[in-house]
Coordinates of C-alpha atoms in Angstrom, one line a residue:
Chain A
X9 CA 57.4 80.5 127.9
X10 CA 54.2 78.8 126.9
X11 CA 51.8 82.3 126.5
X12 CA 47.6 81.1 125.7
X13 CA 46.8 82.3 122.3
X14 CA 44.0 84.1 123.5
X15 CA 46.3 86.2 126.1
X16 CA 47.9 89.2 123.7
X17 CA 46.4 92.9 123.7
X18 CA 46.9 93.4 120.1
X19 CA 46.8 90.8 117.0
X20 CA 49.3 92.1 113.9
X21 CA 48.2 90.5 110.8
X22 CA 50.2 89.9 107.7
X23 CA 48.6 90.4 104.6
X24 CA 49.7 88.0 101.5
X25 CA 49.6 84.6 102.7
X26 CA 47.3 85.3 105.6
X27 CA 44.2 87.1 105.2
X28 CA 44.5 87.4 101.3
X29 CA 45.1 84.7 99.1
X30 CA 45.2 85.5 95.4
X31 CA 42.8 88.7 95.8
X32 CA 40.1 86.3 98.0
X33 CA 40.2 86.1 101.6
X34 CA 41.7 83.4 103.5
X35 CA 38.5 81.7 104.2
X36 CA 37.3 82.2 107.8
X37 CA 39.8 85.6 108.0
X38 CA 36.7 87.5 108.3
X39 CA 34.9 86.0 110.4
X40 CA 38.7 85.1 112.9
X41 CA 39.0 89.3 112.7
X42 CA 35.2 89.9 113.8
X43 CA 35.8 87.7 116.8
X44 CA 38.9 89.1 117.9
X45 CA 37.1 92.6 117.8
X46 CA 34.3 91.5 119.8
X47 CA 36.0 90.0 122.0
X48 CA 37.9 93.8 122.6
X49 CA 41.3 92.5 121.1
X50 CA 42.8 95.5 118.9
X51 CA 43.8 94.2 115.3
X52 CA 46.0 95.1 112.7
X53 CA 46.2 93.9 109.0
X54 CA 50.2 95.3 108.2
X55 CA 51.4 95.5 105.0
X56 CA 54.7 96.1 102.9
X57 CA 52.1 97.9 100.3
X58 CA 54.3 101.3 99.2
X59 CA 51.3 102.4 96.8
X60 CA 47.7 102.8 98.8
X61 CA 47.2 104.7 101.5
X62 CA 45.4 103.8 104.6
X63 CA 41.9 104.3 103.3
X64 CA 42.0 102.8 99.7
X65 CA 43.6 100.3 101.4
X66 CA 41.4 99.4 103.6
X67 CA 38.4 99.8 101.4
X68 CA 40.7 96.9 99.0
X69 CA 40.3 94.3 101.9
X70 CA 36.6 95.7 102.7
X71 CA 35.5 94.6 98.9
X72 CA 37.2 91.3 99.9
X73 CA 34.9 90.7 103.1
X74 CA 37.4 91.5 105.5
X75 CA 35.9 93.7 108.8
X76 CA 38.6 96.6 109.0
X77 CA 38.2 99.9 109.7
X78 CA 40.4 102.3 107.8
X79 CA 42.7 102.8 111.0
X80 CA 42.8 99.2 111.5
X81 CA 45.1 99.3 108.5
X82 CA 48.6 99.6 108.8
X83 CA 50.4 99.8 105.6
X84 CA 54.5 100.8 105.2
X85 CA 53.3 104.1 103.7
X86 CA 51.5 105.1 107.0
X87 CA 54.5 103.6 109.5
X88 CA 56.5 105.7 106.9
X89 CA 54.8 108.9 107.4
X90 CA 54.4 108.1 111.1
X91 CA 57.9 107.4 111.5
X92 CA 59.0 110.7 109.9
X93 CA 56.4 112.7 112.1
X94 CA 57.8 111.4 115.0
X95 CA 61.6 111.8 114.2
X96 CA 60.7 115.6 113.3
X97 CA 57.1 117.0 113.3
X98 CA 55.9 119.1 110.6
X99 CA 59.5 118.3 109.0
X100 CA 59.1 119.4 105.6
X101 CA 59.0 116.2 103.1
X102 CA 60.0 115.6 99.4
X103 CA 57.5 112.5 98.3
X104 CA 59.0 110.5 95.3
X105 CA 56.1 108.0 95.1
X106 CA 52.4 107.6 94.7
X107 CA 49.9 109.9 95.9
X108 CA 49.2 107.6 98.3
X109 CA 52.4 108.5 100.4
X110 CA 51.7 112.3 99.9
X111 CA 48.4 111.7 101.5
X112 CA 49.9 110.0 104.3
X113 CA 52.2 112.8 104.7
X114 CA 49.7 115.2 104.7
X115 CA 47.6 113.1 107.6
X116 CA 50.5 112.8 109.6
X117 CA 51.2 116.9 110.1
X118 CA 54.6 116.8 107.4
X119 CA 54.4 119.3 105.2
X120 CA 55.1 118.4 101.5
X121 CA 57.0 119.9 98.9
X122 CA 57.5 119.4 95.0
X123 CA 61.2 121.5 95.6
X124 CA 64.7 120.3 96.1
X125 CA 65.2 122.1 99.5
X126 CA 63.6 119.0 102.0
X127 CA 64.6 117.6 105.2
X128 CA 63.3 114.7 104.0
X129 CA 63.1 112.6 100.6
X130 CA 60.5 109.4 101.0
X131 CA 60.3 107.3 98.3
X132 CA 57.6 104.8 97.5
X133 CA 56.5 103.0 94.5
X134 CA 56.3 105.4 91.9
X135 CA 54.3 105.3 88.9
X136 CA 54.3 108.6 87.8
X137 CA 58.1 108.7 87.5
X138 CA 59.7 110.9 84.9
X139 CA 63.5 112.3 84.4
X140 CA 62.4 115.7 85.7
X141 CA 60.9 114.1 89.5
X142 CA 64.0 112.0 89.3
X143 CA 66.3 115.0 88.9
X144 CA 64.3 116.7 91.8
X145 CA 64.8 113.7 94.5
X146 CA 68.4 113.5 93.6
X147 CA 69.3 116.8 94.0
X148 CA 67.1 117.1 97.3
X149 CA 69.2 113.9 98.8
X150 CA 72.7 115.2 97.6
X151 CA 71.8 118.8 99.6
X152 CA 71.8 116.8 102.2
X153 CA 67.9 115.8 103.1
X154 CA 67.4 112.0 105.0
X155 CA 66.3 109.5 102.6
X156 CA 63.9 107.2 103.7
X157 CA 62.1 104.5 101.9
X158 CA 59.1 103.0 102.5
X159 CA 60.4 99.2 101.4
X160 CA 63.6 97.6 99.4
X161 CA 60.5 95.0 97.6
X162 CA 62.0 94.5 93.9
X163 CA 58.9 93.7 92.8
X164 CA 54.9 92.8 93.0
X165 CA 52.4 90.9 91.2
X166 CA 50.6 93.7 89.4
X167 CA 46.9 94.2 88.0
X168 CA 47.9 91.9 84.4
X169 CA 48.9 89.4 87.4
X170 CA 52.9 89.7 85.9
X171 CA 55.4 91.4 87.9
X172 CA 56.1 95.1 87.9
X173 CA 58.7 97.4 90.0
X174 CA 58.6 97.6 93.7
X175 CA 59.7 100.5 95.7
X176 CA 63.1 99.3 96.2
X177 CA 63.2 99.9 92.0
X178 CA 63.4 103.3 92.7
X179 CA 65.0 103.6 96.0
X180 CA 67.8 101.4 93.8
X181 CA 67.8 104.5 91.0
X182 CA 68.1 107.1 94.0
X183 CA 71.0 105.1 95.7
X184 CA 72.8 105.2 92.6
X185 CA 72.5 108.4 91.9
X186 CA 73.6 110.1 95.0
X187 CA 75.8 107.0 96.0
X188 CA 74.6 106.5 99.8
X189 CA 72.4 104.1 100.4
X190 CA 68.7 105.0 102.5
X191 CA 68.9 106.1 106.2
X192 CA 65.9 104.6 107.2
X193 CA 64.1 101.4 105.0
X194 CA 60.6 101.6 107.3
X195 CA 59.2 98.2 105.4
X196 CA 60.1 94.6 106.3
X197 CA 62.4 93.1 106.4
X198 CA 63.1 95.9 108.6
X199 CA 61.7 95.8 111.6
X200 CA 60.4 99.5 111.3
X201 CA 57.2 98.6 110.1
X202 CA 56.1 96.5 113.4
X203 CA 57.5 98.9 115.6
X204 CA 55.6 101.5 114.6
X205 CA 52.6 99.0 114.1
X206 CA 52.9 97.8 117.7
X207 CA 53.1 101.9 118.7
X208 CA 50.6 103.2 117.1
X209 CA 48.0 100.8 119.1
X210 CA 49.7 102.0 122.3
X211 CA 50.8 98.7 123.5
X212 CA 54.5 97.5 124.1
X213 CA 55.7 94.5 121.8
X214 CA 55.3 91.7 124.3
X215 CA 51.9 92.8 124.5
X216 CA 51.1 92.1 120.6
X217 CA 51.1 88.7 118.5
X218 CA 52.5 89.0 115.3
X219 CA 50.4 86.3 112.6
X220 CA 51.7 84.9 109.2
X221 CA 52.6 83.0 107.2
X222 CA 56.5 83.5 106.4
X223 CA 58.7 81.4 108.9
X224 CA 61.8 84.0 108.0
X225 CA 59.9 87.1 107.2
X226 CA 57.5 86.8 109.4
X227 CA 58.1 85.2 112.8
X228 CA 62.2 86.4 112.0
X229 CA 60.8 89.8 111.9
X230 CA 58.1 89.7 114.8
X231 CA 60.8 88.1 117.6
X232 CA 63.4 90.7 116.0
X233 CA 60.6 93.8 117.1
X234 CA 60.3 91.5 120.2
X235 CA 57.3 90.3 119.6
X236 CA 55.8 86.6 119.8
X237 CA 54.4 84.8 116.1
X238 CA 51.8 83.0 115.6
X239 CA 52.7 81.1 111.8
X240 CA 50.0 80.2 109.7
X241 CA 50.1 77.6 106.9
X242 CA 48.1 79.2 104.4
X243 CA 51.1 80.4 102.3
X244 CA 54.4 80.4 102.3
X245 CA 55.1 77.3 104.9
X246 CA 52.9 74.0 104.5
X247 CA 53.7 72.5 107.1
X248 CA 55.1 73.2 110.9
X249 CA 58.4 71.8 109.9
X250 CA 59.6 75.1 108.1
X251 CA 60.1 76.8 111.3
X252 CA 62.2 75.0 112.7
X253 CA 65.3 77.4 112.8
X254 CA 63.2 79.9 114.6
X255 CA 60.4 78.5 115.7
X256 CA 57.4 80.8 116.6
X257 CA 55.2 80.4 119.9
X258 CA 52.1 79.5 118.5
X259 CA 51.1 77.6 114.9
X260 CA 47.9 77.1 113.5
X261 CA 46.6 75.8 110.2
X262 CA 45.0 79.1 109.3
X263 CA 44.1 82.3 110.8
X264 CA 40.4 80.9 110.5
X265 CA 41.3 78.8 113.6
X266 CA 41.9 82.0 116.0
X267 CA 37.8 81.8 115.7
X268 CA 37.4 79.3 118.5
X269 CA 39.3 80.7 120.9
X270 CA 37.8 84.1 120.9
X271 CA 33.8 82.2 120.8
X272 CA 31.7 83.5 117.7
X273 CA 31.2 87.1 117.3
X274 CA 27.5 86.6 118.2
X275 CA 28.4 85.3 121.5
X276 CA 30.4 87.9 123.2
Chain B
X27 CA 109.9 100.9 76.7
X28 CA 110.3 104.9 75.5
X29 CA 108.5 105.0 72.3
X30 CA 107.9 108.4 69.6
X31 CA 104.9 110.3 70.7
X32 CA 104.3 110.4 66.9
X33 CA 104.8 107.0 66.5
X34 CA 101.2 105.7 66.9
X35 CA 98.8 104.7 64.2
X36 CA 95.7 106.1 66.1
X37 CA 95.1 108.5 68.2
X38 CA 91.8 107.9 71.0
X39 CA 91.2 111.1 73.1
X40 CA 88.9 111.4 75.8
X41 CA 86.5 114.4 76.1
X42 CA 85.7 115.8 79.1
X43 CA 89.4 117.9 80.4
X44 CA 91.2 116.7 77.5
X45 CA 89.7 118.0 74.2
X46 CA 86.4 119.6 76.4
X47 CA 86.3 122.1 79.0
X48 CA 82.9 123.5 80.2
X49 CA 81.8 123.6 77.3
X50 CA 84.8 125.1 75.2
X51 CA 87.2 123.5 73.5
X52 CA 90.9 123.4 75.0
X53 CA 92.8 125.8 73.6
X54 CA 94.9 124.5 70.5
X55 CA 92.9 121.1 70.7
X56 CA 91.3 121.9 67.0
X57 CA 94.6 122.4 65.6
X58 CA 95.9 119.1 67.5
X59 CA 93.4 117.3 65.9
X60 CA 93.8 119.0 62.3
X61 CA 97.4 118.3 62.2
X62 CA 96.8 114.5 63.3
X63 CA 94.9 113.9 60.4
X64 CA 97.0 116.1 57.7
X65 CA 100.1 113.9 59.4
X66 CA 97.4 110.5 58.2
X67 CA 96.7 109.4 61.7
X68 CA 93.5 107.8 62.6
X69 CA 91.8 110.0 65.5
X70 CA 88.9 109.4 67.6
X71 CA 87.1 111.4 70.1
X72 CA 85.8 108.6 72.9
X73 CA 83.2 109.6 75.1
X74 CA 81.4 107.6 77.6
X75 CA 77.9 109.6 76.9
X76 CA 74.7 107.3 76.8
X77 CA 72.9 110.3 75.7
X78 CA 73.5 110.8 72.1
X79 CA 73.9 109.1 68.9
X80 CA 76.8 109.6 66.7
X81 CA 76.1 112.7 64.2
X82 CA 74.8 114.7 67.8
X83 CA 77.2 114.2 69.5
X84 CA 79.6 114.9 66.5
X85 CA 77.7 118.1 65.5
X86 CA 78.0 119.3 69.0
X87 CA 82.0 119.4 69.0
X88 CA 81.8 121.1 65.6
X89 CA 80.4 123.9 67.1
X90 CA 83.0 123.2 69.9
X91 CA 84.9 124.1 66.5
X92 CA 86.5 120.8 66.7
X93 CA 87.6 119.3 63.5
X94 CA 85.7 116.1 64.0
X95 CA 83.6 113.4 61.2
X96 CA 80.9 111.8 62.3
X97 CA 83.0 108.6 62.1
X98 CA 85.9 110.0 64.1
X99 CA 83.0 110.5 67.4
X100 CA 83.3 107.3 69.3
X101 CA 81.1 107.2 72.4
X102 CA 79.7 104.7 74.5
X103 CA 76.3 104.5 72.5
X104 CA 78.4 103.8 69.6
X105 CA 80.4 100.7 71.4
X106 CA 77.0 99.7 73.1
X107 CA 75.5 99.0 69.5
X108 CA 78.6 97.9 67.7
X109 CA 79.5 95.2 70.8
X110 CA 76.0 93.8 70.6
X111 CA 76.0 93.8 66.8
X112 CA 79.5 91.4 67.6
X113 CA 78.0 89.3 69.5
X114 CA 74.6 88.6 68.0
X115 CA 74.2 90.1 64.4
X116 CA 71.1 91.4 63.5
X117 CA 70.1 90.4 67.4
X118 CA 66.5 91.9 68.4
X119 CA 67.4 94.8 71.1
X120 CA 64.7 96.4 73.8
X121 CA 66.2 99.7 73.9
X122 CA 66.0 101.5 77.7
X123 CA 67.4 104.3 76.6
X124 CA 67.2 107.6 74.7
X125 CA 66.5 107.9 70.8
X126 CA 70.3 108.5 70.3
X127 CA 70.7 104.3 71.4
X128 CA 68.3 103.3 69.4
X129 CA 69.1 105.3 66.3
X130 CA 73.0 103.9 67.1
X131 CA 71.1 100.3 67.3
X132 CA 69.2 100.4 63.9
X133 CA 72.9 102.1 62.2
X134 CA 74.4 98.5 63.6
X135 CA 71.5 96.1 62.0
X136 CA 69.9 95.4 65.3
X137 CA 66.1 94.8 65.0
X138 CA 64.7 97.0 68.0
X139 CA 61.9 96.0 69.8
X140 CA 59.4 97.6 71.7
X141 CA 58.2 94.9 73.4
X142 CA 59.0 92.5 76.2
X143 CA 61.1 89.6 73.9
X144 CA 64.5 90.7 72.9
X145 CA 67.3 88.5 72.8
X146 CA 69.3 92.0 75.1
X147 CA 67.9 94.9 76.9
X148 CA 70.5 97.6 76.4
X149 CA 70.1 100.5 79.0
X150 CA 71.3 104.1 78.4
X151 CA 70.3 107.5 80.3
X152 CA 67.0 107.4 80.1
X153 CA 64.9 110.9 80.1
X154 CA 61.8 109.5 78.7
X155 CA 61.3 106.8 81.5
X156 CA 57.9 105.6 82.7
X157 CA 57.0 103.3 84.8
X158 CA 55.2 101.5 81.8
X159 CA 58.9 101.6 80.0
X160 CA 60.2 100.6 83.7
X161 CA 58.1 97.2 83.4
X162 CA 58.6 96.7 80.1
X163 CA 62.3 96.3 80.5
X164 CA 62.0 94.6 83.6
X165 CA 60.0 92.0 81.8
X166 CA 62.5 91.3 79.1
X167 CA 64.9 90.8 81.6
X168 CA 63.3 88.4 83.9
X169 CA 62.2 86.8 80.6
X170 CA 66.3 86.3 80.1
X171 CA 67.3 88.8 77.6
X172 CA 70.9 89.8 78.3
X173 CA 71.6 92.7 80.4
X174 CA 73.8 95.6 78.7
X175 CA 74.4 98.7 79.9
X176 CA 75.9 101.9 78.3
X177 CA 77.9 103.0 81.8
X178 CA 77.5 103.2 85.0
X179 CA 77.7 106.6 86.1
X180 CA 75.9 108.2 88.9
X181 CA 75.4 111.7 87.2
X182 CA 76.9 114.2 84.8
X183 CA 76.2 118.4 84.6
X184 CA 72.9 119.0 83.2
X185 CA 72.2 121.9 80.9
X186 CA 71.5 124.6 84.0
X187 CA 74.8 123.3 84.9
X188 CA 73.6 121.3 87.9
X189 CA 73.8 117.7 88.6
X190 CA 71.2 115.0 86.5
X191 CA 70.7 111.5 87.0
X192 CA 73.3 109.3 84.5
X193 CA 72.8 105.8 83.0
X194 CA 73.9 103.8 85.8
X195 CA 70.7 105.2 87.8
X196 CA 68.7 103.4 85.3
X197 CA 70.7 100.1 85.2
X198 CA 70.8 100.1 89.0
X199 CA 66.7 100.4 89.3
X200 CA 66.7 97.3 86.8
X201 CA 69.9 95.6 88.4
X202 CA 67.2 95.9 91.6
X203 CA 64.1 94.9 90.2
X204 CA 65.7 91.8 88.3
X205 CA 67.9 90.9 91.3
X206 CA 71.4 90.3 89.2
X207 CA 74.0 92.9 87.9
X208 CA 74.3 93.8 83.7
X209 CA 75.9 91.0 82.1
X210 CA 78.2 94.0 80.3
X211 CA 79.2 97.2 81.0
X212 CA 80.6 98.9 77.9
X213 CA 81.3 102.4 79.3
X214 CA 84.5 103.7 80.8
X215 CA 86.0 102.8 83.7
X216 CA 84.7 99.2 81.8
X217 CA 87.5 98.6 79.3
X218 CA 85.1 97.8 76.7
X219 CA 84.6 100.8 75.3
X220 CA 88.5 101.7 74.5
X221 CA 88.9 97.9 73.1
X222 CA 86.0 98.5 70.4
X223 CA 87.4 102.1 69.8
X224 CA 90.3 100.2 68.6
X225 CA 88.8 97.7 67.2
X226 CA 86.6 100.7 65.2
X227 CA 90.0 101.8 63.7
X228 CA 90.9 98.5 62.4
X229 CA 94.1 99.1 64.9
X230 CA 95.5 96.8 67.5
X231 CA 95.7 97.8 70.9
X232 CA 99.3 98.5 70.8
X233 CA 98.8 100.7 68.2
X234 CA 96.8 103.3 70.1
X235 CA 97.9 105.6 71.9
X236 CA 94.9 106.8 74.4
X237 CA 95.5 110.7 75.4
X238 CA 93.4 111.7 79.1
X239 CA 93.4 114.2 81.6
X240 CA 92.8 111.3 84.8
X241 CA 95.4 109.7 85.9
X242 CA 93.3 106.5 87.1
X243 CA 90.3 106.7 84.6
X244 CA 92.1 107.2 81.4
X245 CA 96.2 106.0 82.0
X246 CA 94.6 102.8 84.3
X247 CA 92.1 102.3 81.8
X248 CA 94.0 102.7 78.5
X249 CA 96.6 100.2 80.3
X250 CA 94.0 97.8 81.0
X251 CA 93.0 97.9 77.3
X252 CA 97.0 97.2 76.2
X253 CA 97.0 100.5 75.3
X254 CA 100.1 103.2 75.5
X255 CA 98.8 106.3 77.2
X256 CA 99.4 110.2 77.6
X257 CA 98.5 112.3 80.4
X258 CA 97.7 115.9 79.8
X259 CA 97.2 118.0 82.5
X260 CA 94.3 120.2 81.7
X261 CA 91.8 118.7 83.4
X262 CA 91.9 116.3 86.7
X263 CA 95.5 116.0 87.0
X264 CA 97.1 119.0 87.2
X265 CA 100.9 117.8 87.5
X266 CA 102.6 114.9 86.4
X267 CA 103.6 114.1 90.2
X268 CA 100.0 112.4 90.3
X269 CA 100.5 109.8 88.2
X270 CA 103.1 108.3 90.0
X271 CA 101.3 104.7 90.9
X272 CA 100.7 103.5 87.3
X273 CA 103.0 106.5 85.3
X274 CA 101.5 107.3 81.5
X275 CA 104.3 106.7 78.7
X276 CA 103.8 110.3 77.8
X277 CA 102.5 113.2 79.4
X278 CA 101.8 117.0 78.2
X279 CA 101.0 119.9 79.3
X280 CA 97.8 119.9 76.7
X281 CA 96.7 118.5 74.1
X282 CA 97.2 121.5 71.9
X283 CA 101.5 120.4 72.1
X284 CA 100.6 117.4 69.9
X285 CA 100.6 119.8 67.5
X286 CA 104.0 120.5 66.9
X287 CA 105.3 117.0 66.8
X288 CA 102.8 116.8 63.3
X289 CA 103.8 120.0 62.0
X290 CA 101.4 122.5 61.4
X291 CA 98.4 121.1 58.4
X292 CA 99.2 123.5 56.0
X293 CA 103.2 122.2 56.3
X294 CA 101.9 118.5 56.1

């Protein structure tokens, strides 16, 4: 059972709690990811995140140091559009969210459509909600399109640093309104979001580490995608003892101490 | 148990199959209602609309050509404002809902708020919502302002006769983002709306009788309220064999054969 650290194909990386702290980088996160690269790991930074796509996102963690290419981002928006593409390409697509998901739509082949008749509806965060949008998704869902939503998050800490609505906010209205719930929730907790993750690098589950910081969330969700977890203590769990329920196959105190293990970027 | 049909102090009617159908009135139902009042009954039209306020609403079955006062228009706005104005006069109220609830508010001596600390948040349909509005009401509510809500229902028939979101879509993206239920639902199939319509006419329960076209809505709910009830068949029942589980005390064909038990208005 014992697996070295250094031994996995592909490092998934949590976000919050990881390699971000309060809008700063875990210190050392940089400089962990640089090595990993160099030493010809592939890396992923996944994300719940149902607003950005792929390439703000990505230039988000650049501005806070981190070394990630845009498709070394792998946000619910882009397993979302992913996930559609592959369960139907080109499938025509209703987008009740950001612009962000549109755009990831678009990338991903699905064409997209401001009209009721849809084979899908895919909800995100929404900002630019109105009654009118509202009365287009519903009436798309109840002729029948699949509803799928990038996450069920109530809420996240927003740019006043007080909470505002999630994308489960809105996938809530829609669920109400045509009284079915979502056929597919791509974000975690589902396990959606790693599957895809762990496909779109090309390498089977056992051959990627899931790292973070969330004894349930986390480690829960990477052995549930079949995946081994690395927990880190720079968030949610303190200490080693939180995981005990489910206890992952590799802890360190932070993502910074990956570093050692892979030599410094300079060196490989 | 058998009781006079004409017996009753006041008179509730439900709207929608009963007094209203597709936008008509039911035949006879004006002169129904005209003979109630020449005979010195109380009558009130009770409607679970979260839409609009009292004189709208009112003004909109006058040109039904029903014989109805403002005062004698008792929807779910209306119960909303008074039931808050029970609990907590002159209590400061974030209003997520349309102008009619807030106009229905201010005619109750609530102090309405646009901002995030209000002793309630009362939510109604909602067809200015933004997601600035969205956080706002989210706000007050995580900041403990109690939870009312006008109804719960899914949808109702738009004005191009197809289907638009209704008030519970808006209470169920808040019910999401706050992670708890309202703490009151006044709205119908709630008995809280029938209770203050009773209330409204200075009448107790018993002395209402509550006339609806459903028998599980209106006869279940006009029971649960202590309330004597009469089925008319011009709307979802369409024979009296379907309220067999929890029988009405009266039922009639329409409405419109009130009218005779009163005698015609200019006889009264």
């Amino acid at each position: 059972m014992a697996r070295a650290l250094s031994s996995y194909a592909a490092y998934l990386f949590d976000v919050d709690g990881t390699l971000v702290h309060h809008h700063h980088a875990i210190p050392g996160a940089a400089e962990a990811l640089q090595a990993l690269k160099a030493a010809g790991k592939d890396v992923r930074a996944v994300t719940n995140n149902s607003s950005l796509g792929q390439h703000a996102l990505a230039e988000r963690f650049r501005r806070f140091g981190l070394p990630l290419e845009d498709h070394e981002v792998f946000s619910a928006l882009v397993a979302t559009a992913r996930h559609v593409a592959q369960e139907q390409p080109g499938a025509c697509v209703h987008v009740f969210g950001n612009p962000g998901l549109r755009s990831e739509c678009e990338r991903f082949g699905l064409r997209v459509t401001d009209a009721v008749d849809a084979d899908y509806v895919v909800v995100g965060n929404h900002r630019g909600i109105t009654y009118e949008k509202l009365t287009i998704a519903m009436r798309a869902l109840l002729r029948g399109a699949r509803f799928v939503t990038v996450n069920m998050d109530r809420t996240y800490v927003g740019a006043d640093g007080d909470l505002v609505p999630g994308c489960g906010v809105f996938a809530a209205a829609l669920e109400r309104a045509v009284g079915r719930p979502p056929d597919v929730i791509v974000g975690k907790p589902s396990i959606t979001l790693l599957c895809e993750a762990a496909d779109s690098v090309g390498q089977p589950a056992d051959q990627c580490l899931y790292v973070g910081d969330n004894p349930e969330a986390d480690v829960g969700g990477a052995h549930a995608a079949g995946m081994h977890a690395l927990l880190v203590l720079t968030g949610v769990a303190s200490s080693a003892d939180e995981s005990v329920d489910d206890p992952p196959e590799h802890i360190l105190p932070s993502v910074a101490d990956l570093r050692s293990m892979f030599g410094s970027p300079s060196a490989s």
